[in-house]
Coordinates of C-alpha atoms and ligand atoms in Angstrom, one line a residue:
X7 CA 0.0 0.0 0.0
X8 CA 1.6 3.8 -1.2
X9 CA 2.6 5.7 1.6
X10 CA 0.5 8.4 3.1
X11 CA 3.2 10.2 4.6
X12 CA 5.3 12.9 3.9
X13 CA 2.4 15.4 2.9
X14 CA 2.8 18.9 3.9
X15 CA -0.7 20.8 3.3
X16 CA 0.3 23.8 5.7
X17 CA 3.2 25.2 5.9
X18 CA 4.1 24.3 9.7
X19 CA 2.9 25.7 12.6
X20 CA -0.3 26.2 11.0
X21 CA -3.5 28.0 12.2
X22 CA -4.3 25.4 14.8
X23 CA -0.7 24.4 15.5
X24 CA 0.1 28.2 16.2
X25 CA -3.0 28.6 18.8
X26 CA -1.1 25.9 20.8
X27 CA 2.5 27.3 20.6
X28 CA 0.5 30.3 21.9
X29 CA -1.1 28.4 24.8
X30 CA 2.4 26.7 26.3
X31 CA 4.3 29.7 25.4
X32 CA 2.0 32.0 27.7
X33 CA 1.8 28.8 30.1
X34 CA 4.7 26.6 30.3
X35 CA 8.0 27.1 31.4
X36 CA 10.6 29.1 29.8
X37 CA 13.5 26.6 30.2
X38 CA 11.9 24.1 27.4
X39 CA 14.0 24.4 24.6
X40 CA 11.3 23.3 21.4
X41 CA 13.7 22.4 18.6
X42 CA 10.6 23.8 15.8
X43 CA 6.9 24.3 15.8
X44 CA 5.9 20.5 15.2
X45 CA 2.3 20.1 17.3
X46 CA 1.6 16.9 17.3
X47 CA -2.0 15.1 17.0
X48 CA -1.0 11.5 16.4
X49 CA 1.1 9.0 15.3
X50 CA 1.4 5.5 13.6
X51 CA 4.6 3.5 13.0
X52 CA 7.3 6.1 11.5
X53 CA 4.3 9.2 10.9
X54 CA 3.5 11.8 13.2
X55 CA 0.7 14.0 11.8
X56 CA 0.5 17.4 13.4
X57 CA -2.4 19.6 14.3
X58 CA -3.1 20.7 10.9
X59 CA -3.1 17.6 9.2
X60 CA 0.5 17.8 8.1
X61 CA 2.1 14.0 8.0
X62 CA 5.8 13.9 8.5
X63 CA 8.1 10.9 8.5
X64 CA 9.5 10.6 11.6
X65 CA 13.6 10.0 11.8
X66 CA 14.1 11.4 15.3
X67 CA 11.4 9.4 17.3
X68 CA 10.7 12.0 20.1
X69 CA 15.0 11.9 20.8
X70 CA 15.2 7.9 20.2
X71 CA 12.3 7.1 22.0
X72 CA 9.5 5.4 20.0
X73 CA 11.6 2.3 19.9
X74 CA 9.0 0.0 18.3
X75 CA 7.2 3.1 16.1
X76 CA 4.2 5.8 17.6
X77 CA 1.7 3.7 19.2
X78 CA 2.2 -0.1 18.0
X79 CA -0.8 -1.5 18.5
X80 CA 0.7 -4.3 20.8
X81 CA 2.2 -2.0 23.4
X82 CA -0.8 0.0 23.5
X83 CA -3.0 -3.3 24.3
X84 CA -0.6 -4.5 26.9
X85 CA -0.9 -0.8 28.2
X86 CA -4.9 -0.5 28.2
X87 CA -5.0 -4.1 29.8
X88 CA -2.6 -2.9 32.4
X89 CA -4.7 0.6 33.3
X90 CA -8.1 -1.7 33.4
X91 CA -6.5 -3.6 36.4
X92 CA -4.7 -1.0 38.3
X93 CA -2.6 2.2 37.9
X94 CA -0.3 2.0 40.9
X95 CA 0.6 0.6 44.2
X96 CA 4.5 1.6 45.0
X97 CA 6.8 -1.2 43.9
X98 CA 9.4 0.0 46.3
X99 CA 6.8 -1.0 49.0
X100 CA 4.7 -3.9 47.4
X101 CA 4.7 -6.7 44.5
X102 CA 3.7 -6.9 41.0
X103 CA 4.2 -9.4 38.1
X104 CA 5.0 -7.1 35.8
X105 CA 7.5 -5.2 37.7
X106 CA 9.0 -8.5 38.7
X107 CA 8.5 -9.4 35.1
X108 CA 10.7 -6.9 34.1
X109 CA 13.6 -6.9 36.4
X110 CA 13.8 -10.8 35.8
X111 CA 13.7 -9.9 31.8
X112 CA 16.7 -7.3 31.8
X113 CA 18.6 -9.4 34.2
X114 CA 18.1 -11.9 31.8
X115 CA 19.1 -10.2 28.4
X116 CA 22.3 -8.0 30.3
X117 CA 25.5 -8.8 28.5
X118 CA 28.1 -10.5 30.1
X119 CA 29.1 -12.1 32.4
X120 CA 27.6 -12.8 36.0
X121 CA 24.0 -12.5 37.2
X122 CA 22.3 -9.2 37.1
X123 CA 20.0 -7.6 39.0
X124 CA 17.5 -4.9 38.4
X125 CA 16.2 -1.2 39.5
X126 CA 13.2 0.4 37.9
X127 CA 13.4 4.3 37.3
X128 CA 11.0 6.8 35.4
X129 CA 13.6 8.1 33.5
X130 CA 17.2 8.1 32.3
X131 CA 18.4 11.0 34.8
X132 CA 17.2 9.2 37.7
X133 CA 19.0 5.6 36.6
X134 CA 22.3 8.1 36.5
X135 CA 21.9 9.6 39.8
X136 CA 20.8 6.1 41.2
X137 CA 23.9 4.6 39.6
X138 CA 25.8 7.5 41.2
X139 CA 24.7 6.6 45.2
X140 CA 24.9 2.6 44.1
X141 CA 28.7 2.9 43.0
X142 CA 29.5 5.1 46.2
X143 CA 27.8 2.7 48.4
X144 CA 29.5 -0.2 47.1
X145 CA 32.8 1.1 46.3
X146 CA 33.0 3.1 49.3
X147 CA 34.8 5.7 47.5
X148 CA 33.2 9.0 45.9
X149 CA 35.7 9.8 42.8
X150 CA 33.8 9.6 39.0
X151 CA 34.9 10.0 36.1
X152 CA 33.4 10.9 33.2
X153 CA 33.5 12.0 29.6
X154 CA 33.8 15.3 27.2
X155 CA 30.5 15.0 25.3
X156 CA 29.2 13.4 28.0
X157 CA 25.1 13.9 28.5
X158 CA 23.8 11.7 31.2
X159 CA 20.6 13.8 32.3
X160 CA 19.4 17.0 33.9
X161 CA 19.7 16.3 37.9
X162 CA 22.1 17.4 40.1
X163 CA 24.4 14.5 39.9
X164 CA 23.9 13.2 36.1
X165 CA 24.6 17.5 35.5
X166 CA 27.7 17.0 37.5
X167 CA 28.6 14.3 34.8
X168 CA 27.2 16.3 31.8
X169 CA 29.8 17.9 29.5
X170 CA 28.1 18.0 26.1
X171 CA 26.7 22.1 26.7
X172 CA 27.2 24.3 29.4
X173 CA 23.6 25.0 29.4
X174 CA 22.8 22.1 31.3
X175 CA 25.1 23.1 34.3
X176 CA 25.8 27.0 34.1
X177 CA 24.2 28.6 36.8
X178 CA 23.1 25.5 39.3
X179 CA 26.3 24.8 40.9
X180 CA 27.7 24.2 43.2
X181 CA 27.9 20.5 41.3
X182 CA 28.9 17.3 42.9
X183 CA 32.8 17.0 44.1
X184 CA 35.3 14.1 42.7
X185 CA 33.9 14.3 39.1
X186 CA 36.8 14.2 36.4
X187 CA 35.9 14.8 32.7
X188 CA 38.2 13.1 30.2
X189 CA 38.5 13.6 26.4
X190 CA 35.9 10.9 24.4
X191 CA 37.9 9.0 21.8
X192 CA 36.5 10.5 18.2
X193 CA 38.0 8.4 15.4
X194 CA 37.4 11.1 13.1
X195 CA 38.7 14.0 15.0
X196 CA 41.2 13.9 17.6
X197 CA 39.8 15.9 20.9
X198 CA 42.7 16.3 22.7
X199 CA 46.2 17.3 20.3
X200 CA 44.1 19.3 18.2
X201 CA 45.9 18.2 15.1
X202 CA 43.7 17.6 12.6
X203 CA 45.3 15.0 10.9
X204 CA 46.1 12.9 14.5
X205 CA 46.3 9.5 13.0
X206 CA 46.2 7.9 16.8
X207 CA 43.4 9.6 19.8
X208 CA 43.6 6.3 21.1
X209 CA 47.4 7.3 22.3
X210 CA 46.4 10.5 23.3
X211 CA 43.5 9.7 25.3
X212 CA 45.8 7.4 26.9
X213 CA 48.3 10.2 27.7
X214 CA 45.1 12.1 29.2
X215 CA 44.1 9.8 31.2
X216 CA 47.7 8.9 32.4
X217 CA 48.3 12.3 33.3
X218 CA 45.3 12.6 35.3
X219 CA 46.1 9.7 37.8
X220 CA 49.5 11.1 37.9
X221 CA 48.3 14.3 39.2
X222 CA 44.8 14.5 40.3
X223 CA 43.3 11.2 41.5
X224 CA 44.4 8.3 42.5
X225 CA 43.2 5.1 40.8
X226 CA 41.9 3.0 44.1
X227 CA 40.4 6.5 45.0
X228 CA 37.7 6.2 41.8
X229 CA 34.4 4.7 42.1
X230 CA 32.9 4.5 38.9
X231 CA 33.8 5.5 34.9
X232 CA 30.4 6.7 33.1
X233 CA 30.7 6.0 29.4
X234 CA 27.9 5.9 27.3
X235 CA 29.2 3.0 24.5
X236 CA 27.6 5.6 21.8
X237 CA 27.7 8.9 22.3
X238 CA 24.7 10.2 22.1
X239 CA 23.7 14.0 23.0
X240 CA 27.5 14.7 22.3
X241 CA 27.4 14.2 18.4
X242 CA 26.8 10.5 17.8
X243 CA 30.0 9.2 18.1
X244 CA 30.9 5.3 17.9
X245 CA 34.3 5.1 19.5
X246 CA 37.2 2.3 19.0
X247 CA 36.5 -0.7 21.1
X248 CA 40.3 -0.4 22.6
X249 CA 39.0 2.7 24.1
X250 CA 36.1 1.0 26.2
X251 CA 38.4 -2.1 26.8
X252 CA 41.1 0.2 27.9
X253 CA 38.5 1.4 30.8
X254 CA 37.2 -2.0 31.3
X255 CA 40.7 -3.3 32.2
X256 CA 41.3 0.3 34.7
X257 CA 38.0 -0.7 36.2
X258 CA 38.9 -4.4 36.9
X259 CA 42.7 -3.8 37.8
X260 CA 41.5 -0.5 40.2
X261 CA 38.2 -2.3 41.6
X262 CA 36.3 0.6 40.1
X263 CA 32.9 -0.1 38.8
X264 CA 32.0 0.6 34.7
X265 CA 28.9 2.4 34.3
X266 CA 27.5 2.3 30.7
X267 CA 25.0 4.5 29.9
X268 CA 22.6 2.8 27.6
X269 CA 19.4 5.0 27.8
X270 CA 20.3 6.5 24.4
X271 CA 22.0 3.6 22.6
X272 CA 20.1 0.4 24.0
X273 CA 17.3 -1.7 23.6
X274 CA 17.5 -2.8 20.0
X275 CA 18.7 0.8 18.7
X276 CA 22.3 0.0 17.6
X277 CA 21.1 -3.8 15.9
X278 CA 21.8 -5.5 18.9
X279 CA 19.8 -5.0 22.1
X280 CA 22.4 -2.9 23.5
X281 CA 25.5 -0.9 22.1
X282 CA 28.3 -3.0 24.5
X283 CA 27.2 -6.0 22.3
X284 CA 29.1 -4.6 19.3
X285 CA 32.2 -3.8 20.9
X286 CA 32.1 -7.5 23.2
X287 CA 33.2 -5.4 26.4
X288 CA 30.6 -5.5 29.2
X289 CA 30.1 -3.0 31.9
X290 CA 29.4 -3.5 35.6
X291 CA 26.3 -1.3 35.0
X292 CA 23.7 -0.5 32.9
X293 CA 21.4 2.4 32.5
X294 CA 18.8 1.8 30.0
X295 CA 15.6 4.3 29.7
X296 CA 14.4 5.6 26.5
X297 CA 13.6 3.1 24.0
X298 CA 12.7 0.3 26.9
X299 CA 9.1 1.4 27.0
X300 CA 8.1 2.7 23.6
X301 CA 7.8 6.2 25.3
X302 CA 6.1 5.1 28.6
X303 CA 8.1 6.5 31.0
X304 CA 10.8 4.1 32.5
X305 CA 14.3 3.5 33.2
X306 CA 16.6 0.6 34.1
X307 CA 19.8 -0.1 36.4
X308 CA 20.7 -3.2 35.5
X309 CA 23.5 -3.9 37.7
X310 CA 25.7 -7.4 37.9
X311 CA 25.0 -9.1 41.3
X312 CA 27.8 -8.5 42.7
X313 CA 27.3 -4.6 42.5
X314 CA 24.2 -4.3 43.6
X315 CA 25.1 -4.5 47.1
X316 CA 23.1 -1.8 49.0
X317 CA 21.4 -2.4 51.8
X318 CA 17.2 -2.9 52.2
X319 CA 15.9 0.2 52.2
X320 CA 19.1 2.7 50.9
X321 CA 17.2 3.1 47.7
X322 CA 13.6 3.4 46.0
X323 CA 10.9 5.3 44.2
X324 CA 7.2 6.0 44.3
X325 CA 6.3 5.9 40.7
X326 CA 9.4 4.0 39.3
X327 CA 8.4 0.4 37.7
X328 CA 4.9 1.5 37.1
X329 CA 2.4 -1.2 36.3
X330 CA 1.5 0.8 33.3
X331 CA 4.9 1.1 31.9
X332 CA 6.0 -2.1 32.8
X333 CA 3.4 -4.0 31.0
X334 CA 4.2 -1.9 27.7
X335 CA 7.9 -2.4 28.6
X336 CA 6.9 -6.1 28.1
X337 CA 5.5 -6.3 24.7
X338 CA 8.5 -3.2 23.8
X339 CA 10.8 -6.5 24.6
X340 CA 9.2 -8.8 22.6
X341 CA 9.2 -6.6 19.5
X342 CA 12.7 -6.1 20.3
X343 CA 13.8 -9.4 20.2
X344 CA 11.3 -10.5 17.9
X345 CA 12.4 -8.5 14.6
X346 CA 12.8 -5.1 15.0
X347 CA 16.4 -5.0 16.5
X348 CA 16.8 -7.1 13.2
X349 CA 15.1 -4.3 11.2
X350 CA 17.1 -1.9 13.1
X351 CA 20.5 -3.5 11.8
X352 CA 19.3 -4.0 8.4
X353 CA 17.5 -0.7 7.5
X354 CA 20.7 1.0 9.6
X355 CA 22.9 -0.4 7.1
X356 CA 21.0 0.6 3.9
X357 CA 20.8 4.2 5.6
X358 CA 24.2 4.0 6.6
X359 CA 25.2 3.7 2.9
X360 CA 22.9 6.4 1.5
X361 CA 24.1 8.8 4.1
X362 CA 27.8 7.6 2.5
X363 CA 27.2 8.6 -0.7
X364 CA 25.2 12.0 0.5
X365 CA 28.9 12.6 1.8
X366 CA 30.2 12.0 -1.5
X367 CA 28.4 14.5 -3.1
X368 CA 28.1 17.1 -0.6
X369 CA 31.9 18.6 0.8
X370 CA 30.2 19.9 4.2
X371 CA 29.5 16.7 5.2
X372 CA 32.9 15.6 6.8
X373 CA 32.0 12.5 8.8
X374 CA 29.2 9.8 8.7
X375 CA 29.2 7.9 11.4
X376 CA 26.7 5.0 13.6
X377 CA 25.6 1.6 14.2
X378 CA 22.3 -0.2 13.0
X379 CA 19.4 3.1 13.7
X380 CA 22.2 5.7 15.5
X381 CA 23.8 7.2 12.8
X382 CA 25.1 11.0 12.8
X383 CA 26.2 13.8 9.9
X384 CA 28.7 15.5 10.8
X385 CA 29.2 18.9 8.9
X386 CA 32.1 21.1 8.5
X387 CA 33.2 23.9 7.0
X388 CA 36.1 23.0 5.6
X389 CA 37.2 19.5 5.3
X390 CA 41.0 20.0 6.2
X391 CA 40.8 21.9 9.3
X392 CA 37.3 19.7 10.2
X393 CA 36.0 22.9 11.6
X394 CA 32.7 22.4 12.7
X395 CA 29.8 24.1 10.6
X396 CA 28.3 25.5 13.8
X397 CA 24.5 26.9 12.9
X398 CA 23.7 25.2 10.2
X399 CA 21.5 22.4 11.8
X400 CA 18.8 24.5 13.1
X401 CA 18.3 25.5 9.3
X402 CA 18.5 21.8 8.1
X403 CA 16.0 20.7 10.7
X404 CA 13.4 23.6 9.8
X405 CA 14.0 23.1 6.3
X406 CA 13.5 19.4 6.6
X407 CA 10.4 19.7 8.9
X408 CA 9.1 21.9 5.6
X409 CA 9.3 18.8 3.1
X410 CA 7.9 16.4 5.9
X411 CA 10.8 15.0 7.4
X412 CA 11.4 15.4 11.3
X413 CA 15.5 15.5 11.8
X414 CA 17.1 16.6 15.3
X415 CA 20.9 18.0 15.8
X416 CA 23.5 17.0 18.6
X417 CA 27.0 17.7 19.0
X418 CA 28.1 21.2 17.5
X419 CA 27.3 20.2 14.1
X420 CA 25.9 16.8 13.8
X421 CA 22.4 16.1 12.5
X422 CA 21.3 11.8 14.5
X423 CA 19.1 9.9 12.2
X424 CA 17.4 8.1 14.9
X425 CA 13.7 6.6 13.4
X426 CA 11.9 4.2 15.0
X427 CA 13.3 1.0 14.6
X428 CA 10.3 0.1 12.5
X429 CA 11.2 2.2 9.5
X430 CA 11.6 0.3 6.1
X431 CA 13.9 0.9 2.9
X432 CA 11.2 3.1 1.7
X433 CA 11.3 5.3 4.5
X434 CA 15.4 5.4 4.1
X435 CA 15.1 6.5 0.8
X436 CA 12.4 9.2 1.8
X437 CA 15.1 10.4 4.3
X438 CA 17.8 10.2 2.0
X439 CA 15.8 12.0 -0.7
X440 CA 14.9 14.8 1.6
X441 CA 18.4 15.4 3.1
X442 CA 20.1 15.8 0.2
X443 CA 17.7 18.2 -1.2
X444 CA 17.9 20.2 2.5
X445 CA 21.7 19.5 2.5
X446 CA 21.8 21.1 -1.4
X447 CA 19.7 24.6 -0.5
X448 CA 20.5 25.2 3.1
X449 CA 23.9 27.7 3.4
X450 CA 24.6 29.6 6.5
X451 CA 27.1 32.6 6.1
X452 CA 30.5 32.0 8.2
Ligands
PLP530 C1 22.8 8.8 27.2 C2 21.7 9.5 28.0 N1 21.6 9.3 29.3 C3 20.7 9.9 30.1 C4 19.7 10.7 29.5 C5 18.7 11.3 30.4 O1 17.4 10.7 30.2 P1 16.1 11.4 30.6 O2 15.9 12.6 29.7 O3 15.0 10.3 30.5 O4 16.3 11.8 32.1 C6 19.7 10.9 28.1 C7 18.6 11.7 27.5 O5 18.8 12.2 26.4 C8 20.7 10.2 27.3 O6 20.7 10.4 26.0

């Protein structure tokens, strides 16, 4: 059956998508930042349709959310079945099969080696600052270190972590003590010489890291390494395995605990149900969030047995593990493991291709990188000095959203094709189609 979707009738925001902007600008809080005017009515695999009847074709699923498309009509019956029995009852207090369900599920499916066991969150910050109190209490020791790039949520501690923009942390310190920020190894671009052509941030970030325990902290004074296995927020960044086995190894010889931070990169997204799988080097932890419900909100901590070591009590949460979200965080696990993962790996590489040969023909584009559905753009003004072409993805986005394609920046320059993994080669091409035409008529003066 032909497509209904992209089809642009109003220029967006329309009439009735303009009365709403009105209505959250007048009422909601300032701090929101609302990439572009998209109001949304509804949505149906890889559409959204918008207030005014627009239909776009969805390749940022609300910031690699909609893991299993808008509304599958299996998550959605597992979640009206859920609300007919009951809506809540506190899991930290009580029991539930679906919460138990769950827990007994990721344990199941976490990489590696070991048993695992399970906390349920509502969201990705609150598995970071959960992690944060887990690796102090077992580890006895305060010290974290994290990553340039870095975005692990907006609360206290996962801000103390955060170093993709300094929005997220100017003006709300004091931040939390013992957090060291390290350099994020960028094949393509070397963050820490500044050269260019560095044929080896591998070395370098060795050197950084080296020089760091020589003069800041000592190793068997660090509790934890954040890493998220993909960067995410940062710029969509797949990094050399030797760099996450290098801090695999520091963990295990230092009896620090590795914390990776899957909200962004797991469940299914990357073509395996989490990123670590590609790389074969496991973590300690694992925060998941995102994807894991469909956009129901909740989070993971799926932590190895031996971790998960505080004490009754130390640790819970009203609303976390909801009923609700738990039962769509069921069938979002079947469809997972069932084919779209799958999808994910196959339709990632077809895009991954297309967004190759974009990069052929256009000269701003000076990186493509990704695995399975996580795949970034990275544009530059010049290819030789790789200087980032700062302002141009705003325009990209708005001129994309325009033709009926919804697109989302991170990093300083890099637009994420993130779609629902339910996309197929159709809706590649669409994408494709559309970005090169954006890519083609979009200029920003320097
Ligand atoms: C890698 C990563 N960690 C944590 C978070 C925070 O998740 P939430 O917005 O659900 O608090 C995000 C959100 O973008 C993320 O990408």
């Amino acid at each position: 059956m032909a497509k209904n979707y992209p089809h642009v009738v109003t220029p967006p925001p329309g009439p009735n998508a303009r009365r709403i902007i009105e209505l959250d600008e007048r009422y909601a809080s300032p701090s929101y930042i609302k990439e572009y005017p998209l109001v949304v009515e509804r949505g149906e695999g890889a559409m959204i349709e918008d207030v005014d009847g627009n239909r776009y074709l969805d390749f940022m699923a609300g910031i690699a959310v909609a893991s299993t498309g808008h509304s599958h009509p299996k998550v959605v019956a597992a979640i009206r079945e859920a609300a007919g029995k009951f809506l809540h009852i506190c899991s930290t207090d009580f029991y539930y099969e679906g919460f138990a369900r769950v827990c007994e599920r990721l344990a199941k499916l976490a990489p590696g080696p070991g048993r695992h066991k399970v906390f349920l969150t509502n969201s990705g910050t609150e598995a970071t600052e959960g992690a944060i109190k887990l690796v102090r209490a077992h580890t006895k020791r305060q010290n974290i270190i994290a990553f340039r790039g870095a975005f692990h949520g907006r609360s206290m501690g996962a801000i103390s972590l955060d170093a993709s923009k300094v929005r997220y942390r100017r003006l709300f310190g004091p931040l939390l003590p013992g957090v060291y920020h390290l350099s994020y190894v960028d094949p393509y671009q070397c963050r820490i010489c500044g050269n260019p052509d560095c044929a080896d941030p591998m070395a370098c970030a060795v050197r950084e890291a080296e020089a760091l325990f020589h003069e800041r902290v000592a190793p068997d004074e660090v509790a934890a390494v954040f890493i998220e296995p993909v960067l995410g927020e940062g710029g969509y960044i797949v990094p050399p395995r030797e760099f996450l086995q290098y801090w695999r190894r520091f963990c295990d010889e230092h009896g620090a605990v590795l914390v990776f931070d899957e909200v962004q990169s797991g469940v299914g997204r990357t073509g395996k149900m989490f990123a670590s799988e590609h790389f074969e080097v496991y973590p300690d932890v694992m925060l998941l969030a995102k994807g894991l419900a469909s956009g129901m909100p909740l989070g993971a901590i799926v932590a190895k047995e031996s971790v998960m070591t505080w004490g009754h009590g130390t640790h819970g949460s009203t609303f976390g593990g909801n009923p609700v979200c738990c039962a769509a965080a069921l069938a979002t696990l079947d469809l997972i493991e069932g084919s779209l993962s799958g999808n994910a790996e196959r339709i990632g590489a077809v895009l991954m291709r297309g967004a190759k040969e974009l990069a052929r023909k256009h000269e701003i584009i000076g990186d493509v990188r990704g695995i399975g559905l996580m795949i970034g753009l990275k544009f530059v003004r010049d290819r030789a000095t790789k200087e980032p072409y700062v302002g141009l993805v705003p325009e990209l986005e708005r001129a994309a959203l325009a033709k009926g394609l919804l697109l989302l920046g991170c990093g300083r320059s890099t637009i994420r094709l993130a779609p629902p993994l339910v996309i197929d080669e159709e809706d590649a091409a669409t994408a494709l189609r559309i970005l090169d035409e954006v890519i083609s008529e979009v200029r920003v003066p320097a």
